[in-house]
Every structure is written in C-alpha cells, then in structure tokens.
XYZ file of N, CA and C in Angstrom:
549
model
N -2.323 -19.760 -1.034
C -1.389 -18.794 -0.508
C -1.759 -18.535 0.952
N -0.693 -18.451 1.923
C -0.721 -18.536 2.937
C -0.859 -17.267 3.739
N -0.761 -16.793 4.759
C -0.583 -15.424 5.242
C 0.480 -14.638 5.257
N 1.354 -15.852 5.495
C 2.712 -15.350 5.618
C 3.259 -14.744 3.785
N 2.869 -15.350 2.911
C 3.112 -15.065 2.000
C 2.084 -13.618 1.684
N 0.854 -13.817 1.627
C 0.410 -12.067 1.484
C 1.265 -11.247 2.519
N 1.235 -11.201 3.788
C 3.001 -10.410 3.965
C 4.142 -10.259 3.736
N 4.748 -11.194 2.931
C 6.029 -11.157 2.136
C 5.667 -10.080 0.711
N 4.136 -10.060 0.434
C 3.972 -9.416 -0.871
C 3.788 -7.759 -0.460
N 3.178 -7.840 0.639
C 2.857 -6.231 1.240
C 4.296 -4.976 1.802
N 5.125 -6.075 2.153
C 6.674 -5.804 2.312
C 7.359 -5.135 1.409
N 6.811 -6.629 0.199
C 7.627 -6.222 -1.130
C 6.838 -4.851 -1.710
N 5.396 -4.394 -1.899
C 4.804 -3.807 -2.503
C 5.726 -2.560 -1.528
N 5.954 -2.386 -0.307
C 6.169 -1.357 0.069
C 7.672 -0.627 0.255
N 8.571 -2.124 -0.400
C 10.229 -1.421 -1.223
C 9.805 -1.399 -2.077
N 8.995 -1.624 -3.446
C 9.117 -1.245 -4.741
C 8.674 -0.080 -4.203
N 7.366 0.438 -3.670
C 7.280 2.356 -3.453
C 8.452 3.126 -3.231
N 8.865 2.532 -2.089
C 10.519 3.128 -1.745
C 11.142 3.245 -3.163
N 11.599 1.791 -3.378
C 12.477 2.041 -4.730
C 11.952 3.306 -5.792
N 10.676 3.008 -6.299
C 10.543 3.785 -7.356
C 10.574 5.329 -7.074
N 10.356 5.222 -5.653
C 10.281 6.767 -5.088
C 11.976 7.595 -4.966
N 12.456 6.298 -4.465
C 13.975 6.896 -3.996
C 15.212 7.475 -4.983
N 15.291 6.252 -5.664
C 16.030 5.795 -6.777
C 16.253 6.597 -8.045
N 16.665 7.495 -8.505
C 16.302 8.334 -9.474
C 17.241 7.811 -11.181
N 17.826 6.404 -10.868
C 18.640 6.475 -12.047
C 17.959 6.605 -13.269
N 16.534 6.033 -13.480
C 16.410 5.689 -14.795
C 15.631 6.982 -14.724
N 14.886 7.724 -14.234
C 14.492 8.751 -14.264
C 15.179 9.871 -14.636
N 16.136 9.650 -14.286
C 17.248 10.776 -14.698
C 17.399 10.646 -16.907
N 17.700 9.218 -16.843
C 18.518 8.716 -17.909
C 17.206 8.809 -18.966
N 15.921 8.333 -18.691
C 14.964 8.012 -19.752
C 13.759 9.102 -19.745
N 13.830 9.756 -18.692
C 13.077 11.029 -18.317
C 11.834 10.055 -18.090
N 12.034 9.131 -17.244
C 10.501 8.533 -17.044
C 10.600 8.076 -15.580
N 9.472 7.619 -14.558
C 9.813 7.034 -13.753
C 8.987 5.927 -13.433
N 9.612 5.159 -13.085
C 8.867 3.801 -12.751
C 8.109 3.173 -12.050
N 7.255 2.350 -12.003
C 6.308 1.809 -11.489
C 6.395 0.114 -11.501
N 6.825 -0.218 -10.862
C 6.621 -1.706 -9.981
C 5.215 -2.207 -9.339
N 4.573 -1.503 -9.588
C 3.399 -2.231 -8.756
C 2.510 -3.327 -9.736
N 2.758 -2.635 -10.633
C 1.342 -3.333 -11.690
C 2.446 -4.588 -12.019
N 3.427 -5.342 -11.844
C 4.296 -6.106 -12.164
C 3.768 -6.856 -11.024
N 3.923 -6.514 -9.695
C 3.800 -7.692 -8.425
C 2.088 -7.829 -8.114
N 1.732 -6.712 -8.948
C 0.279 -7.101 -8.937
C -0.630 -8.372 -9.539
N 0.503 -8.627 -10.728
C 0.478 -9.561 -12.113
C 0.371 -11.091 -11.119
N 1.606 -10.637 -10.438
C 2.356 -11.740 -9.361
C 0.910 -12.263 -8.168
N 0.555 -11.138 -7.780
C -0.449 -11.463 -6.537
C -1.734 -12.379 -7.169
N -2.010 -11.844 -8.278
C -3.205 -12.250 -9.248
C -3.359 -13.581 -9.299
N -2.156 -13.248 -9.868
C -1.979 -15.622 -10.410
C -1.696 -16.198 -9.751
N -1.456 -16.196 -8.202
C -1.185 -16.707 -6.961
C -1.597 -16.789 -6.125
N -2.723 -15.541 -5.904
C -3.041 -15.192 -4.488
C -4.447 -15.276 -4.915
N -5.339 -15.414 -3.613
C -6.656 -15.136 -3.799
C -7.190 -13.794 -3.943
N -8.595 -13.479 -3.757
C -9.195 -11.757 -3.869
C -8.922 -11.209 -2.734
N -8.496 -11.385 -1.823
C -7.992 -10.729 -0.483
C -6.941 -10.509 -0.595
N -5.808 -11.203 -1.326
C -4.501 -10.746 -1.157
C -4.487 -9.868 -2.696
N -5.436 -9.598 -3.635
C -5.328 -8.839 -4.555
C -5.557 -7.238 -3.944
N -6.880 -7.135 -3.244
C -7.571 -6.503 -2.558
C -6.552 -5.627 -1.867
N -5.514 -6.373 -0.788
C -4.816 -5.788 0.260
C -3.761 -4.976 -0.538
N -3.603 -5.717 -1.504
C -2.102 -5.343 -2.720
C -2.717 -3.985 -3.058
N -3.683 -4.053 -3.845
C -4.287 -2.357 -4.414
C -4.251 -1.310 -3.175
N -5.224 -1.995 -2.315
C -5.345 -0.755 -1.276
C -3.744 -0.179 -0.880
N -3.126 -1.214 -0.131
C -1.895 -0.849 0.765
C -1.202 -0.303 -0.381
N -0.872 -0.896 -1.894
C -0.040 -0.654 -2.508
C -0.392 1.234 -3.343
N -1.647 0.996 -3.409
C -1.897 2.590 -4.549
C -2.100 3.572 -3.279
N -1.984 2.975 -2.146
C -2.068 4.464 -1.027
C -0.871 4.697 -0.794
N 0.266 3.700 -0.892
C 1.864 4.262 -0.424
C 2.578 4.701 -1.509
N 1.842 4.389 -3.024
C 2.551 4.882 -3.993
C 1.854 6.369 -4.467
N 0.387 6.259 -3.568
C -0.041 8.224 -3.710
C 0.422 8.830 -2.906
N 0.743 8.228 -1.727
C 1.809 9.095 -0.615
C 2.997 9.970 -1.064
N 3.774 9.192 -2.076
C 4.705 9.384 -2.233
C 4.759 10.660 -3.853
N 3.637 10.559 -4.639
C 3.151 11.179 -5.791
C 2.746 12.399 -5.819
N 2.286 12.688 -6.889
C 1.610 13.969 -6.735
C -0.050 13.586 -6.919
N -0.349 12.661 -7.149
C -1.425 11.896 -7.108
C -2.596 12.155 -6.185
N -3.579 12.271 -5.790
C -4.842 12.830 -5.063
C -4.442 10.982 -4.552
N -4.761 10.956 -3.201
C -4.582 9.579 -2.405
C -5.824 9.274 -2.628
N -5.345 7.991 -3.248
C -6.383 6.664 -3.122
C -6.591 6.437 -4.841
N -6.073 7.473 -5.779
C -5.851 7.643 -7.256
C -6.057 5.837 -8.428
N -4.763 5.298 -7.569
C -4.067 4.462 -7.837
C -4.677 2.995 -7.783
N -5.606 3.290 -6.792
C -5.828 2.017 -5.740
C -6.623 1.199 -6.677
N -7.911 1.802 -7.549
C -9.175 1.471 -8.158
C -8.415 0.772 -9.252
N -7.131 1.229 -10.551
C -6.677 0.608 -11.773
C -5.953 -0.752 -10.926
N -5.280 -0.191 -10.012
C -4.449 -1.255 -9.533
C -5.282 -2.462 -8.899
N -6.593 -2.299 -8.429
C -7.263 -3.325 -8.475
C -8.180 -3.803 -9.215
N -8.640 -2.828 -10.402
C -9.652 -3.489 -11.669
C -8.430 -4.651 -12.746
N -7.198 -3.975 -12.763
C -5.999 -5.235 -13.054
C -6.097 -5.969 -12.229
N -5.609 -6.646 -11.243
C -5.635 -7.844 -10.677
C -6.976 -8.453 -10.105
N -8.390 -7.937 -10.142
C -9.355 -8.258 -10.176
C -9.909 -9.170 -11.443
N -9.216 -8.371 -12.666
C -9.433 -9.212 -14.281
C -8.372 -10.420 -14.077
N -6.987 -10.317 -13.904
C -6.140 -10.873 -14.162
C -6.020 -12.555 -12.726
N -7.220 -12.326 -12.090
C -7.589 -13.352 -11.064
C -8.829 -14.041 -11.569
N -9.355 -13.261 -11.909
C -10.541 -13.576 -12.295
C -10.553 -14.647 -13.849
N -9.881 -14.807 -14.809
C -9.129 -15.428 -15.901
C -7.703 -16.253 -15.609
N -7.593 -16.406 -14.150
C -6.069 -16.976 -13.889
C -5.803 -18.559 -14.655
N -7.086 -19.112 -14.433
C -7.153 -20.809 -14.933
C -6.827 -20.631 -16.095
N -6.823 -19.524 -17.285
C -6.462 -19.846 -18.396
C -5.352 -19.329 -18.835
N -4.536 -18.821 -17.691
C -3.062 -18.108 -18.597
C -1.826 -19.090 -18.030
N -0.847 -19.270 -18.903
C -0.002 -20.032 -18.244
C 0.971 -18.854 -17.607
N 0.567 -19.235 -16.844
C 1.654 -18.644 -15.668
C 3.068 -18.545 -15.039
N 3.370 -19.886 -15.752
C 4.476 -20.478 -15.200
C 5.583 -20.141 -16.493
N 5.357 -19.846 -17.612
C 6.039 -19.485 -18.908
C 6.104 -17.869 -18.642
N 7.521 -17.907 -18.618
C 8.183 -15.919 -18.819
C 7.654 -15.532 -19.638
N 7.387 -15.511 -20.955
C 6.741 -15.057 -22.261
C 5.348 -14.862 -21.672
N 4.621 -14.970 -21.014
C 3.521 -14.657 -20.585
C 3.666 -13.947 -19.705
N 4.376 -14.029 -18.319
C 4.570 -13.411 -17.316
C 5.105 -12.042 -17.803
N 5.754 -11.926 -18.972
C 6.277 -10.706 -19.901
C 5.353 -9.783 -20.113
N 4.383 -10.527 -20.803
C 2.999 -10.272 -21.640
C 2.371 -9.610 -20.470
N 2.199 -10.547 -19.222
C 0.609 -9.483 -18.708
C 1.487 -8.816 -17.843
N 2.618 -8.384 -17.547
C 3.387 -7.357 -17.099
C 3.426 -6.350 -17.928
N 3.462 -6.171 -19.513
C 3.171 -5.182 -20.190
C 1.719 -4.603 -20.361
N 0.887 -5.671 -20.059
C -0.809 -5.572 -20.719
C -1.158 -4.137 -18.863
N -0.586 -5.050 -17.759
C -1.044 -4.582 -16.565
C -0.431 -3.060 -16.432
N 1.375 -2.982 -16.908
C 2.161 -1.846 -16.704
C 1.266 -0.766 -17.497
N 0.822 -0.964 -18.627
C -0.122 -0.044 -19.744
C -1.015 0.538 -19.006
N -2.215 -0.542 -18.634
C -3.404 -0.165 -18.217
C -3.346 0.775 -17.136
N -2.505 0.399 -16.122
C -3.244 1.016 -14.410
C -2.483 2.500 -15.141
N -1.725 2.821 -15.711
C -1.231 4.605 -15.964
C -2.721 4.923 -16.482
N -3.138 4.479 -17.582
C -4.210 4.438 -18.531
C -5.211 4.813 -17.898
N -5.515 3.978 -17.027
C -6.845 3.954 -15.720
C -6.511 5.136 -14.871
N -5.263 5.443 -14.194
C -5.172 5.962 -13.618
C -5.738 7.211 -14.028
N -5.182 8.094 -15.481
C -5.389 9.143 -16.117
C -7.246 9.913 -16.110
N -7.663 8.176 -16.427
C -9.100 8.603 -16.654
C -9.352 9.137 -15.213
N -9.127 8.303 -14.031
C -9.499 8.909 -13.018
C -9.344 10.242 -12.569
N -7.697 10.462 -12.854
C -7.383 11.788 -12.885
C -8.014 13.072 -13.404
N -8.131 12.697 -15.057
C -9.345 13.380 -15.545
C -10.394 14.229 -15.351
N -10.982 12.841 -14.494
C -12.249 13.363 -14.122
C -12.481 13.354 -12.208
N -11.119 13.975 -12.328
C -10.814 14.719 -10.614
C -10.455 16.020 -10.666
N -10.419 16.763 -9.660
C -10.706 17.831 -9.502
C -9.102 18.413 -9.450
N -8.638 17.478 -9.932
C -6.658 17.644 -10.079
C -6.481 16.842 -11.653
N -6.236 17.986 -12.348
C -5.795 17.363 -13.630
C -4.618 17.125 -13.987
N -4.105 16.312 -14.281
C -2.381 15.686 -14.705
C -2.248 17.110 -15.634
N -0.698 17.267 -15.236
C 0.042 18.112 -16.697
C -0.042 16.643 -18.098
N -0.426 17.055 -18.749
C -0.427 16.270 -20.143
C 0.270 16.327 -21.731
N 1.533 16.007 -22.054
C 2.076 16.591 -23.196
C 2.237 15.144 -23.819
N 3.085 15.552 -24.704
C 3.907 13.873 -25.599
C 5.030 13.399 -25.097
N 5.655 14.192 -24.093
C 6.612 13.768 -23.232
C 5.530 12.515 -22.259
N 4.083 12.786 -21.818
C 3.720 11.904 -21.492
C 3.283 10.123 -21.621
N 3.435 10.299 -23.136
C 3.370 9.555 -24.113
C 4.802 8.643 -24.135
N 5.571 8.860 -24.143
C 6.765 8.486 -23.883
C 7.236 8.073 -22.801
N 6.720 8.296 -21.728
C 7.130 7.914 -19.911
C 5.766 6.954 -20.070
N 4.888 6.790 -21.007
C 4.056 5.466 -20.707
C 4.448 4.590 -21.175
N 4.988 4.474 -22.391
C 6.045 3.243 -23.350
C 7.101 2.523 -21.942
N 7.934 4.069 -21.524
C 9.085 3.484 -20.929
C 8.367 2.584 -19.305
N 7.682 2.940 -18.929
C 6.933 2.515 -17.809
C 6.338 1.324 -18.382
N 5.296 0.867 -19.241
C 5.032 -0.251 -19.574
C 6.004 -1.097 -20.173
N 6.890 -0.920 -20.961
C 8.224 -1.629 -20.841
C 9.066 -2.311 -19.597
N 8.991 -1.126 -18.838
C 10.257 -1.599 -17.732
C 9.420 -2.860 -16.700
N 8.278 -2.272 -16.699
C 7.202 -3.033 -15.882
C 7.170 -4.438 -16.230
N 7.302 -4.521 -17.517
C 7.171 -5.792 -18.693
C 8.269 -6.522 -18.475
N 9.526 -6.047 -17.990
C 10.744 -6.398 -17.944
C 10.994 -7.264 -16.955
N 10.221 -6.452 -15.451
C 10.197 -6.794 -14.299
C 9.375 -8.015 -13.518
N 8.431 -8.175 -14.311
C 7.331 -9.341 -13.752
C 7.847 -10.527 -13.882
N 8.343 -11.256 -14.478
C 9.099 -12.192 -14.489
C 9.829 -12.022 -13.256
N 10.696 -11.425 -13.097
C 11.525 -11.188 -11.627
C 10.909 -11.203 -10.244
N 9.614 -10.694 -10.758
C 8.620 -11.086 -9.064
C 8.491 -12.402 -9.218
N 8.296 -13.299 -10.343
C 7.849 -14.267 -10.159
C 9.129 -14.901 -9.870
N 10.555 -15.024 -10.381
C 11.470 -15.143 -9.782
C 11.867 -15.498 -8.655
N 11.394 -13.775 -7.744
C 11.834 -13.819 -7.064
C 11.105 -14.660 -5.418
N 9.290 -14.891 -5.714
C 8.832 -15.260 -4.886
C 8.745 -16.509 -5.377
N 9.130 -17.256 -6.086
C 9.546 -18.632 -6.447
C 10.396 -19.295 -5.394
N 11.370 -18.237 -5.799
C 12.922 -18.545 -4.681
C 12.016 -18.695 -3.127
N 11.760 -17.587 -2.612
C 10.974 -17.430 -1.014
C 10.033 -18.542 -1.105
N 9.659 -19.123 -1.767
C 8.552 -20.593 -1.543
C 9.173 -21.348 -1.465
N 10.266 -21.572 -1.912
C 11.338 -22.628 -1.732
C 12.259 -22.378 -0.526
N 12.431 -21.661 -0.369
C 13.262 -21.629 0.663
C 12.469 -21.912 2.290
N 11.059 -20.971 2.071
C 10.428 -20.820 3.468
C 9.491 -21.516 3.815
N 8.882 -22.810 2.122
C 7.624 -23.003 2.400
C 8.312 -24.756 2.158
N 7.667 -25.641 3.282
C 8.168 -26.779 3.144
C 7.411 -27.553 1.724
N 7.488 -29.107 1.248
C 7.461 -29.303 0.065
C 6.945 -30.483 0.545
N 5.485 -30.486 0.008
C 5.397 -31.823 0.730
C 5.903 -33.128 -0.009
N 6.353 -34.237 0.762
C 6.636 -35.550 -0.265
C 5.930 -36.005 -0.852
N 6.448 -36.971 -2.047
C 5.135 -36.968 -2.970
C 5.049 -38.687 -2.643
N 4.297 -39.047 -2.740
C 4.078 -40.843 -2.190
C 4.366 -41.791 -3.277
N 5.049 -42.611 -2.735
C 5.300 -43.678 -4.085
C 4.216 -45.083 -4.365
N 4.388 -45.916 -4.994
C 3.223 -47.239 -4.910
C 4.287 -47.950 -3.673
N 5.162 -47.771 -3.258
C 5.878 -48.369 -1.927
C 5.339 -48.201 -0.788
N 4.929 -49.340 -0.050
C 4.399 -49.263 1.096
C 5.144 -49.472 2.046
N 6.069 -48.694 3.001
C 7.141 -49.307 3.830
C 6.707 -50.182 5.238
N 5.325 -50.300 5.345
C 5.382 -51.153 6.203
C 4.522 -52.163 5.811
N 4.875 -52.466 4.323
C 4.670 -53.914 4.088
C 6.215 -54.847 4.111
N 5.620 -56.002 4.125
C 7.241 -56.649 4.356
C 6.880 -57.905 2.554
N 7.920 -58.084 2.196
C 7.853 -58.895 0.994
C 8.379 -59.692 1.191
N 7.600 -61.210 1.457
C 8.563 -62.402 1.837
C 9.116 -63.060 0.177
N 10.074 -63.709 0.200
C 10.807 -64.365 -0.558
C 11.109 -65.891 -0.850
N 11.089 -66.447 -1.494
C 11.354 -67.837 -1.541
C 10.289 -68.537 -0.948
N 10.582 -69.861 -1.143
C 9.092 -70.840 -0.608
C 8.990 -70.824 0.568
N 7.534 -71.454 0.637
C 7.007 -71.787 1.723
C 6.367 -72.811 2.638
C-alpha cells in the first residue's frame, strides 16, 4: 500500500466521522447510532501495513471523540488493539470472500464499543449504562457488519481506477523472430 492510498483511507475515515456524526436517519429510526470506523479499520488491516493501521486509530478515534461525548483519545486504543490483531493474523483470513469481510466487520464492530466501555469504565467519565445500551450494540455491530464489505468495495474500485496494473508477461518473446521453412 502506497501513500497515496493511506490518504484515500484518512479522507475516508474522516467522512465516515462526518457521516455518522451528521446524518441522523438511522438514529432516529433504530435509536442507535453508528459507527463506521471499526468496518474501514477491518479494510486498513488486511491491506495496509502497521503505519497505516496506526494513523487509522489515532486520526480516526480522535475525530470520532471530537465529535462524541467521549473523553478524547477514548476510541483510539480499541480501534487500534482491532486492527493491530486483525494485521497481525492477516495471512490467514481470506480476505477477498464477503462472508468473511462480513464476519470480521461484525467480530471488529462488537469489540472496539466493548473496549471502548472498559476504558470508559475505568475513566473518570462513566458512560450512562442501561439495556437500551445493549441494543445500540447489536444495531452498531450489525450495521458495521453490513458495511465492510462496501469499504472493501469501495477501495477495490479506487485501485482500479487510480492504481496502474502491471502487465503480466507471457512465454512470448517479441523480439525474437521465428524463421520458417528451410534452409
């Protein structure tokens, strides 16, 4: 992964904040609100090296505590102990199959709330906590689950479009010449 591509991901990490921040439909409708990060995090993991995981947590869990009620910097530690595991095990997940990309979009959407909480916890700012909370973690690890596939989607498309392809070589040698007939 190139540079240009960890900036296409830092871009993206910073409309999903927007989005999830702005956007109030499903929040309205499911009483939950959403989280995109642990989805393109899934994305950075299986693609990117520990620097572009690294940049993803930091940049990404400080613009999504900006925007929270979250103590800044909350976010940053789940959002990178996920893509720290999920890099760290990349050689063995197939990556390239949606049914997986499904899978650790739900495993990742779960955890970083999960992680997050403990941190919260044991900060000097305690989350309001009911069974309504319980329920905005389902719908959040769901939607998250929904979405990872679509990062991968969607930065599929942007490699194709922006990143050239190299040719692949044949047993043809074009500057051999093949003579014919006798001699």
């Amino acid at each position: 992964m190139n540079w240009f591509h960890t900036l296409l991901l830092l871009v993206a990490a910073f409309i999903a904040v927007f989005v999830s921040a702005t956007f109030n439909g499903l929040r309205w409708v499911a009483w939950a609100q959403v989280d995109l990060l642990p989805g393109l995090m899934v994305y950075a993991a299986l693609n990117g090296g520990l620097v572009t995981v690294t940049l993803l947590a930091v940049a990404g869990g400080v613009l999504f505590d900006s925007v929270s009620a979250n103590p800044l910097g909350a976010s940053v530690l789940p959002l990178f102990a996920v893509g720290w595991v999920l890099q760290r095990y990349r050689r063995l997940i197939l990556r390239t199959e949606v049914v997986a990309q499904w899978a650790l979009g739900l495993a990742a959407s779960a955890a970083v709330p999960v992680l997050t909480l403990v941190i919260l916890l044991n900060s000097q700012s305690p989350p309001l906590l009911g069974w309504l909370s319980l329920w905005q973690w389902v719908v959040k690890a769901l939607v998250g689950a929904a979405l990872t596939p679509v990062w991968f989607w969607l930065f599929g498309r942007l490699d194709r479009a922006l990143n050239y392809r190299p040719q692949t070589s044949t047993s043809f040698r074009p500057d051999r010449e093949i003579k014919r007939g006798r001699q």
